[in-house]
CSV table of C-alpha atoms in Angstrom, one decimal:
chain,number,residue,atom,x,y,z
A,1,MET,CA,-4.0,11.6,25.9
A,2,ALA,CA,-6.5,14.3,25.0
A,3,GLU,CA,-8.9,15.3,27.7
A,4,THR,CA,-12.5,14.1,27.2
A,5,THR,CA,-15.0,17.1,27.0
A,6,ALA,CA,-18.6,17.5,26.2
A,7,GLU,CA,-17.5,18.5,22.6
A,8,THR,CA,-15.4,15.3,22.1
A,9,THR,CA,-17.8,12.8,23.9
A,10,ASP,CA,-19.4,10.3,21.6
A,11,TRP,CA,-23.0,11.0,22.5
A,12,GLN,CA,-24.3,8.6,19.9
A,13,ALA,CA,-22.5,5.8,21.7
A,14,TRP,CA,-24.1,6.8,25.1
A,15,GLN,CA,-27.5,7.0,23.4
A,16,ASN,CA,-27.0,3.5,21.9
A,17,SER,CA,-25.8,2.1,25.3
A,18,TRP,CA,-28.8,3.5,27.0
A,19,ASP,CA,-31.1,1.9,24.4
A,20,ARG,CA,-29.4,-1.5,24.8
A,21,GLN,CA,-29.7,-1.4,28.6
A,22,GLN,CA,-33.4,-0.5,28.3
A,23,GLU,CA,-34.1,-3.2,25.8
A,24,TRP,CA,-32.8,-5.8,28.3
A,25,TYR,CA,-35.8,-4.9,30.4
A,26,MET,CA,-38.2,-4.4,27.5
A,27,PRO,CA,-37.3,-6.5,24.4
A,28,ASP,CA,-40.4,-5.2,22.6
A,29,ARG,CA,-39.4,-1.5,23.2
A,30,GLU,CA,-39.1,-0.7,19.5
A,31,GLU,CA,-42.5,-2.1,18.8
A,32,ARG,CA,-44.0,0.2,21.5
A,33,PHE,CA,-42.3,3.2,19.8
A,34,ARG,CA,-43.5,2.1,16.4
A,35,VAL,CA,-47.2,1.9,17.5
A,36,MET,CA,-46.9,5.2,19.4
A,37,LEU,CA,-45.7,7.0,16.2
A,38,ASP,CA,-48.3,5.2,14.1
A,39,MET,CA,-51.0,6.7,16.3
A,40,VAL,CA,-49.3,10.2,16.2
A,41,GLU,CA,-49.5,10.0,12.4
A,42,ALA,CA,-53.1,8.7,12.5
A,43,LEU,CA,-54.4,11.5,14.8
A,44,VAL,CA,-52.2,14.6,14.4
A,45,GLY,CA,-50.2,14.0,11.2
A,46,THR,CA,-46.6,14.0,10.2
A,47,GLU,CA,-45.5,17.5,11.3
A,48,PRO,CA,-46.4,17.4,15.0
A,49,ARG,CA,-45.2,19.6,17.8
A,50,VAL,CA,-44.4,17.1,20.5
A,51,LEU,CA,-43.7,17.3,24.2
A,52,ASP,CA,-41.3,14.4,25.1
A,53,LEU,CA,-42.3,14.0,28.8
A,54,ALA,CA,-39.7,12.7,31.2
A,55,CYS,CA,-37.6,12.4,28.1
A,56,GLY,CA,-34.4,10.8,29.5
A,57,THR,CA,-31.8,10.6,26.7
A,58,GLY,CA,-34.4,11.6,24.1
A,59,SER,CA,-35.3,8.1,22.9
A,60,ILE,CA,-38.8,9.1,21.7
A,61,THR,CA,-37.5,12.3,20.1
A,62,ASP,CA,-34.8,10.3,18.3
A,63,ARG,CA,-37.4,8.0,16.7
A,64,LEU,CA,-39.9,10.8,16.1
A,65,LEU,CA,-37.5,12.9,14.0
A,66,ARG,CA,-36.2,10.0,12.1
A,67,ARG,CA,-39.8,9.1,11.1
A,68,PHE,CA,-41.1,12.7,10.8
A,69,PRO,CA,-38.3,15.0,9.8
A,70,GLU,CA,-40.7,18.1,10.0
A,71,ALA,CA,-41.7,17.4,13.6
A,72,THR,CA,-40.4,19.5,16.5
A,73,SER,CA,-39.9,18.3,20.0
A,74,THR,CA,-39.5,19.7,23.5
A,75,GLY,CA,-37.9,17.3,26.0
A,76,VAL,CA,-38.5,17.8,29.7
A,77,ASP,CA,-36.8,15.9,32.5
A,78,LEU,CA,-35.2,16.4,35.9
A,79,ASP,CA,-32.3,14.0,35.5
A,80,PRO,CA,-29.1,16.0,34.8
A,81,ALA,CA,-27.1,13.0,33.5
A,82,LEU,CA,-29.7,11.8,31.0
A,83,LEU,CA,-30.4,15.4,29.9
A,84,ALA,CA,-26.7,15.8,29.3
A,85,ILE,CA,-26.7,12.8,26.9
A,86,ALA,CA,-29.9,14.1,25.2
A,87,GLU,CA,-28.5,17.6,24.8
A,88,GLY,CA,-25.2,16.3,23.5
A,89,HIS,CA,-26.9,13.9,21.1
A,90,PHE,CA,-29.2,16.6,19.6
A,91,ALA,CA,-26.8,19.5,19.7
A,92,GLY,CA,-27.3,21.9,16.8
A,93,ASP,CA,-30.7,20.4,15.8
A,94,GLU,CA,-33.1,23.4,15.8
A,95,ARG,CA,-36.1,21.1,15.9
A,96,VAL,CA,-35.3,20.1,19.5
A,97,SER,CA,-35.1,21.9,22.8
A,98,PHE,CA,-34.8,20.7,26.3
A,99,VAL,CA,-36.2,21.9,29.7
A,100,ARG,CA,-35.1,20.8,33.1
A,101,ALA,CA,-38.1,20.6,35.4
A,102,ASP,CA,-39.6,18.4,38.1
A,103,LEU,CA,-43.0,17.0,37.0
A,104,LYS,CA,-44.1,17.0,40.7
A,105,ASP,CA,-43.8,20.8,40.9
A,106,ALA,CA,-47.1,22.6,40.5
A,107,ASP,CA,-45.7,25.1,38.0
A,108,TRP,CA,-43.4,22.9,35.9
A,109,THR,CA,-45.4,23.7,32.7
A,110,SER,CA,-44.4,27.4,33.0
A,111,ALA,CA,-40.9,26.5,31.8
A,112,LEU,CA,-42.0,25.1,28.5
A,113,PRO,CA,-41.5,27.1,25.3
A,114,TYR,CA,-45.0,26.5,24.0
A,115,ASP,CA,-48.5,26.8,25.5
A,116,SER,CA,-49.8,23.7,23.6
A,117,TYR,CA,-48.7,20.6,21.8
A,118,ASP,CA,-50.1,18.3,19.2
A,119,ALA,CA,-48.9,15.3,21.2
A,120,VAL,CA,-47.4,14.6,24.6
A,121,LEU,CA,-45.5,11.3,24.6
A,122,THR,CA,-43.8,9.4,27.4
A,123,ALA,CA,-42.4,5.9,27.9
A,124,THR,CA,-41.1,3.9,30.8
A,125,ALA,CA,-41.0,6.9,33.1
A,126,LEU,CA,-44.3,7.7,35.0
A,127,HIS,CA,-44.1,4.5,37.1
A,128,TRP,CA,-41.7,6.6,39.2
A,129,LEU,CA,-44.8,8.5,40.4
A,130,PRO,CA,-47.2,7.4,43.1
A,131,LEU,CA,-50.9,7.4,42.1
A,132,GLY,CA,-51.8,10.8,43.6
A,133,PRO,CA,-49.0,12.8,41.9
A,134,LEU,CA,-49.6,10.8,38.6
A,135,ALA,CA,-53.3,11.7,38.6
A,136,SER,CA,-52.3,15.4,39.3
A,137,LEU,CA,-49.9,15.3,36.4
A,138,TYR,CA,-52.6,14.0,34.1
A,139,ARG,CA,-54.8,16.9,35.0
A,140,GLN,CA,-51.9,19.3,34.3
A,141,LEU,CA,-51.5,17.8,30.8
A,142,VAL,CA,-55.0,18.5,29.6
A,143,PRO,CA,-54.4,22.2,29.0
A,144,LEU,CA,-51.1,21.4,27.2
A,145,VAL,CA,-52.7,19.2,24.6
A,146,ARG,CA,-54.6,21.1,21.8
A,147,ASP,CA,-58.1,20.1,20.9
A,148,GLY,CA,-57.9,16.9,18.9
A,149,GLY,CA,-54.3,16.3,20.2
A,150,VAL,CA,-53.1,13.2,22.0
A,151,PHE,CA,-51.3,12.0,25.1
A,152,MET,CA,-49.6,8.6,25.1
A,153,ASN,CA,-48.0,6.7,28.0
A,154,ALA,CA,-46.2,3.4,27.4
A,155,ASP,CA,-45.2,1.9,30.7
A,156,ARG,CA,-45.4,-1.1,33.0
A,157,THR,CA,-48.9,-2.0,34.0
A,158,VAL,CA,-50.1,-4.5,36.6
A,159,ASP,CA,-53.7,-5.9,36.9
A,160,GLY,CA,-54.2,-6.9,40.5
A,161,ALA,CA,-57.1,-9.2,39.5
A,162,THR,CA,-54.7,-11.7,37.7
A,163,PRO,CA,-52.1,-12.7,40.3
A,164,ARG,CA,-51.2,-16.1,38.6
A,165,ILE,CA,-50.8,-14.5,35.2
A,166,ASN,CA,-48.7,-11.8,36.7
A,167,ALA,CA,-46.4,-14.2,38.5
A,168,ALA,CA,-46.0,-16.4,35.4
A,169,GLU,CA,-45.3,-13.4,33.2
A,170,ARG,CA,-42.7,-12.1,35.7
A,171,ALA,CA,-40.9,-15.4,36.0
A,172,HIS,CA,-40.7,-15.9,32.3
A,173,ARG,CA,-39.5,-12.3,31.7
A,174,HIS,CA,-36.8,-12.6,34.3
A,175,ALA,CA,-35.6,-16.0,33.0
A,176,ALA,CA,-35.0,-14.3,29.6
A,177,MET,CA,-33.2,-11.4,31.3
A,178,ASP,CA,-31.0,-13.8,33.1
A,179,ARG,CA,-30.0,-15.5,29.8
A,180,ALA,CA,-29.2,-12.1,28.3
A,181,ARG,CA,-27.1,-11.2,31.4
A,182,ALA,CA,-25.0,-14.3,30.8
A,183,ASP,CA,-24.2,-12.8,27.3
A,184,GLY,CA,-22.9,-9.6,28.9
A,185,VAL,CA,-25.8,-7.2,28.8
A,186,LEU,CA,-25.5,-4.3,31.2
A,187,ASP,CA,-28.2,-3.9,33.8
A,188,TRP,CA,-29.4,-0.5,35.2
A,189,ALA,CA,-26.8,-0.4,38.1
A,190,GLU,CA,-23.9,-1.3,35.9
A,191,TRP,CA,-24.9,1.3,33.3
A,192,TRP,CA,-24.9,4.0,35.9
A,193,GLN,CA,-21.5,2.8,37.2
A,194,LEU,CA,-20.1,3.5,33.8
A,195,ALA,CA,-21.7,6.9,33.7
A,196,ALA,CA,-20.3,7.7,37.1
A,197,ALA,CA,-16.8,6.8,35.9
A,198,ASP,CA,-17.0,9.0,32.8
A,199,PRO,CA,-15.2,12.4,33.1
A,200,VAL,CA,-18.1,14.3,31.5
A,201,LEU,CA,-21.0,12.5,33.1
A,202,ALA,CA,-19.5,12.0,36.6
A,203,ALA,CA,-20.8,15.2,38.0
A,204,PRO,CA,-24.3,15.1,36.6
A,205,THR,CA,-24.6,11.5,37.6
A,206,ALA,CA,-23.7,12.3,41.2
A,207,GLU,CA,-26.3,15.1,41.1
A,208,ARG,CA,-28.8,12.6,39.7
A,209,PHE,CA,-28.4,10.2,42.6
A,210,ALA,CA,-28.6,13.0,45.1
A,211,ILE,CA,-32.0,13.8,43.6
A,212,TYR,CA,-33.5,10.3,43.1
A,213,GLY,CA,-31.5,7.9,45.3
A,214,GLU,CA,-30.9,4.5,43.9
A,215,HIS,CA,-34.3,4.1,42.3
A,216,ALA,CA,-37.6,5.9,43.1
A,217,GLU,CA,-40.5,3.6,43.8
A,218,GLY,CA,-43.8,4.7,42.4
A,219,ASP,CA,-46.9,2.8,41.3
A,220,THR,CA,-47.8,0.5,38.3
A,221,PRO,CA,-51.5,0.7,38.1
A,222,SER,CA,-53.6,-1.2,35.5
A,223,ALA,CA,-54.2,0.1,32.0
A,224,GLN,CA,-57.9,0.6,33.0
A,225,TRP,CA,-56.8,2.9,35.9
A,226,HIS,CA,-54.8,5.0,33.4
A,227,ALA,CA,-57.7,5.3,31.0
A,228,GLU,CA,-60.2,6.1,33.6
A,229,THR,CA,-58.0,8.7,35.3
A,230,LEU,CA,-57.2,10.4,32.0
A,231,ARG,CA,-60.9,10.6,31.2
A,232,ALA,CA,-61.6,12.0,34.6
A,233,ALA,CA,-58.8,14.6,34.1
A,234,GLY,CA,-60.5,15.9,31.0
A,235,PHE,CA,-59.5,13.8,28.0
A,236,ALA,CA,-62.5,12.9,25.8
A,237,GLU,CA,-61.4,9.4,25.1
A,238,ALA,CA,-58.7,7.0,26.4
A,239,ARG,CA,-57.9,3.3,26.0
A,240,ALA,CA,-55.0,0.9,25.5
A,241,VAL,CA,-53.8,0.7,21.8
A,242,TRP,CA,-51.0,-1.8,22.4
A,243,ALA,CA,-50.0,-4.3,25.0
A,244,SER,CA,-47.5,-6.9,25.9
A,245,PRO,CA,-47.8,-9.3,28.8
A,246,SER,CA,-46.2,-6.7,31.1
A,247,ASP,CA,-46.6,-3.3,29.4
A,248,THR,CA,-49.3,-1.2,27.9
A,249,LEU,CA,-49.5,1.9,25.6
A,250,VAL,CA,-52.4,4.0,26.7
A,251,LEU,CA,-53.7,6.7,24.2
A,252,ALA,CA,-55.9,9.6,25.3
A,253,VAL,CA,-57.4,12.1,22.8
A,254,LYS,CA,-58.6,15.6,23.9
C-alpha cells in the first residue's frame, strides 16, 4: 500500500468532513455564510481583499472565492492541524495565503502580508476568547480595516436577560443534535480522533491539543455587547445583521 503523504491526501474530503461536523452544531451555518458574503458585496464590492480571522480549515475563504473569484484572502490561525487542511485544500491558489499566529499576542498583526483589508471575517471562533482579550482584539482590528471597510463576526451569543428563552433554545437544539447523532454524524471529539489517527494529520493534531487542550473555554456575550465593544474600539457603526435563536452575525463598518 502506498504511503499517505500531504501530496496524496484528499484535502477536499477533510474539508467536507469538517463542514459536516460543524453543521451538526449549526444547521444554519450556510445561511450565515450567505448573509456574510451578501454584506461584503453590499459594502466593499466583489473583489475584496479579505482577512479570514481564526480561519480554521478556510471555510469562509472557500465560500468567498466560489462567490467572488476576483477576491483574495489571508487566513490566520494558530491551530496547526486545521491550517494543514486549509493549506492542502488551497495549495497552488495564488489568491490565498496563510499565516500562523496567536490572536492573543500583542504583535500578531505584524505577520500579515498586508497593512489593511477591505473585510475581516470570522465565524464560530472568537468564543474561545474571554471578554478582555476579545475587546483587545477588536481594538487591534480597527487599523487593519480600511476606511469604509467591514468586520463581521458570526458566533454563538447569549443574552443573560432571557434565561427561559435560552434554556428552551438549548434544549430544542440539543434534541435535534441527538437525533442527528443517531444517524451517524461525527461530533467534535470523534472528528479529532480521526485526525489523530491520520498519518499526515497525527503530528499537527498532537501539537494542536498541546496548545489548546481539549477545548478552550471563552465567553459568549450578547450581540449588544459585541456591537457596543466594536464601536468603543473605533468602528463607526455596528449591529446585528442576521440572527438565529442561538447565533448572531454582527457587522461593523469603519
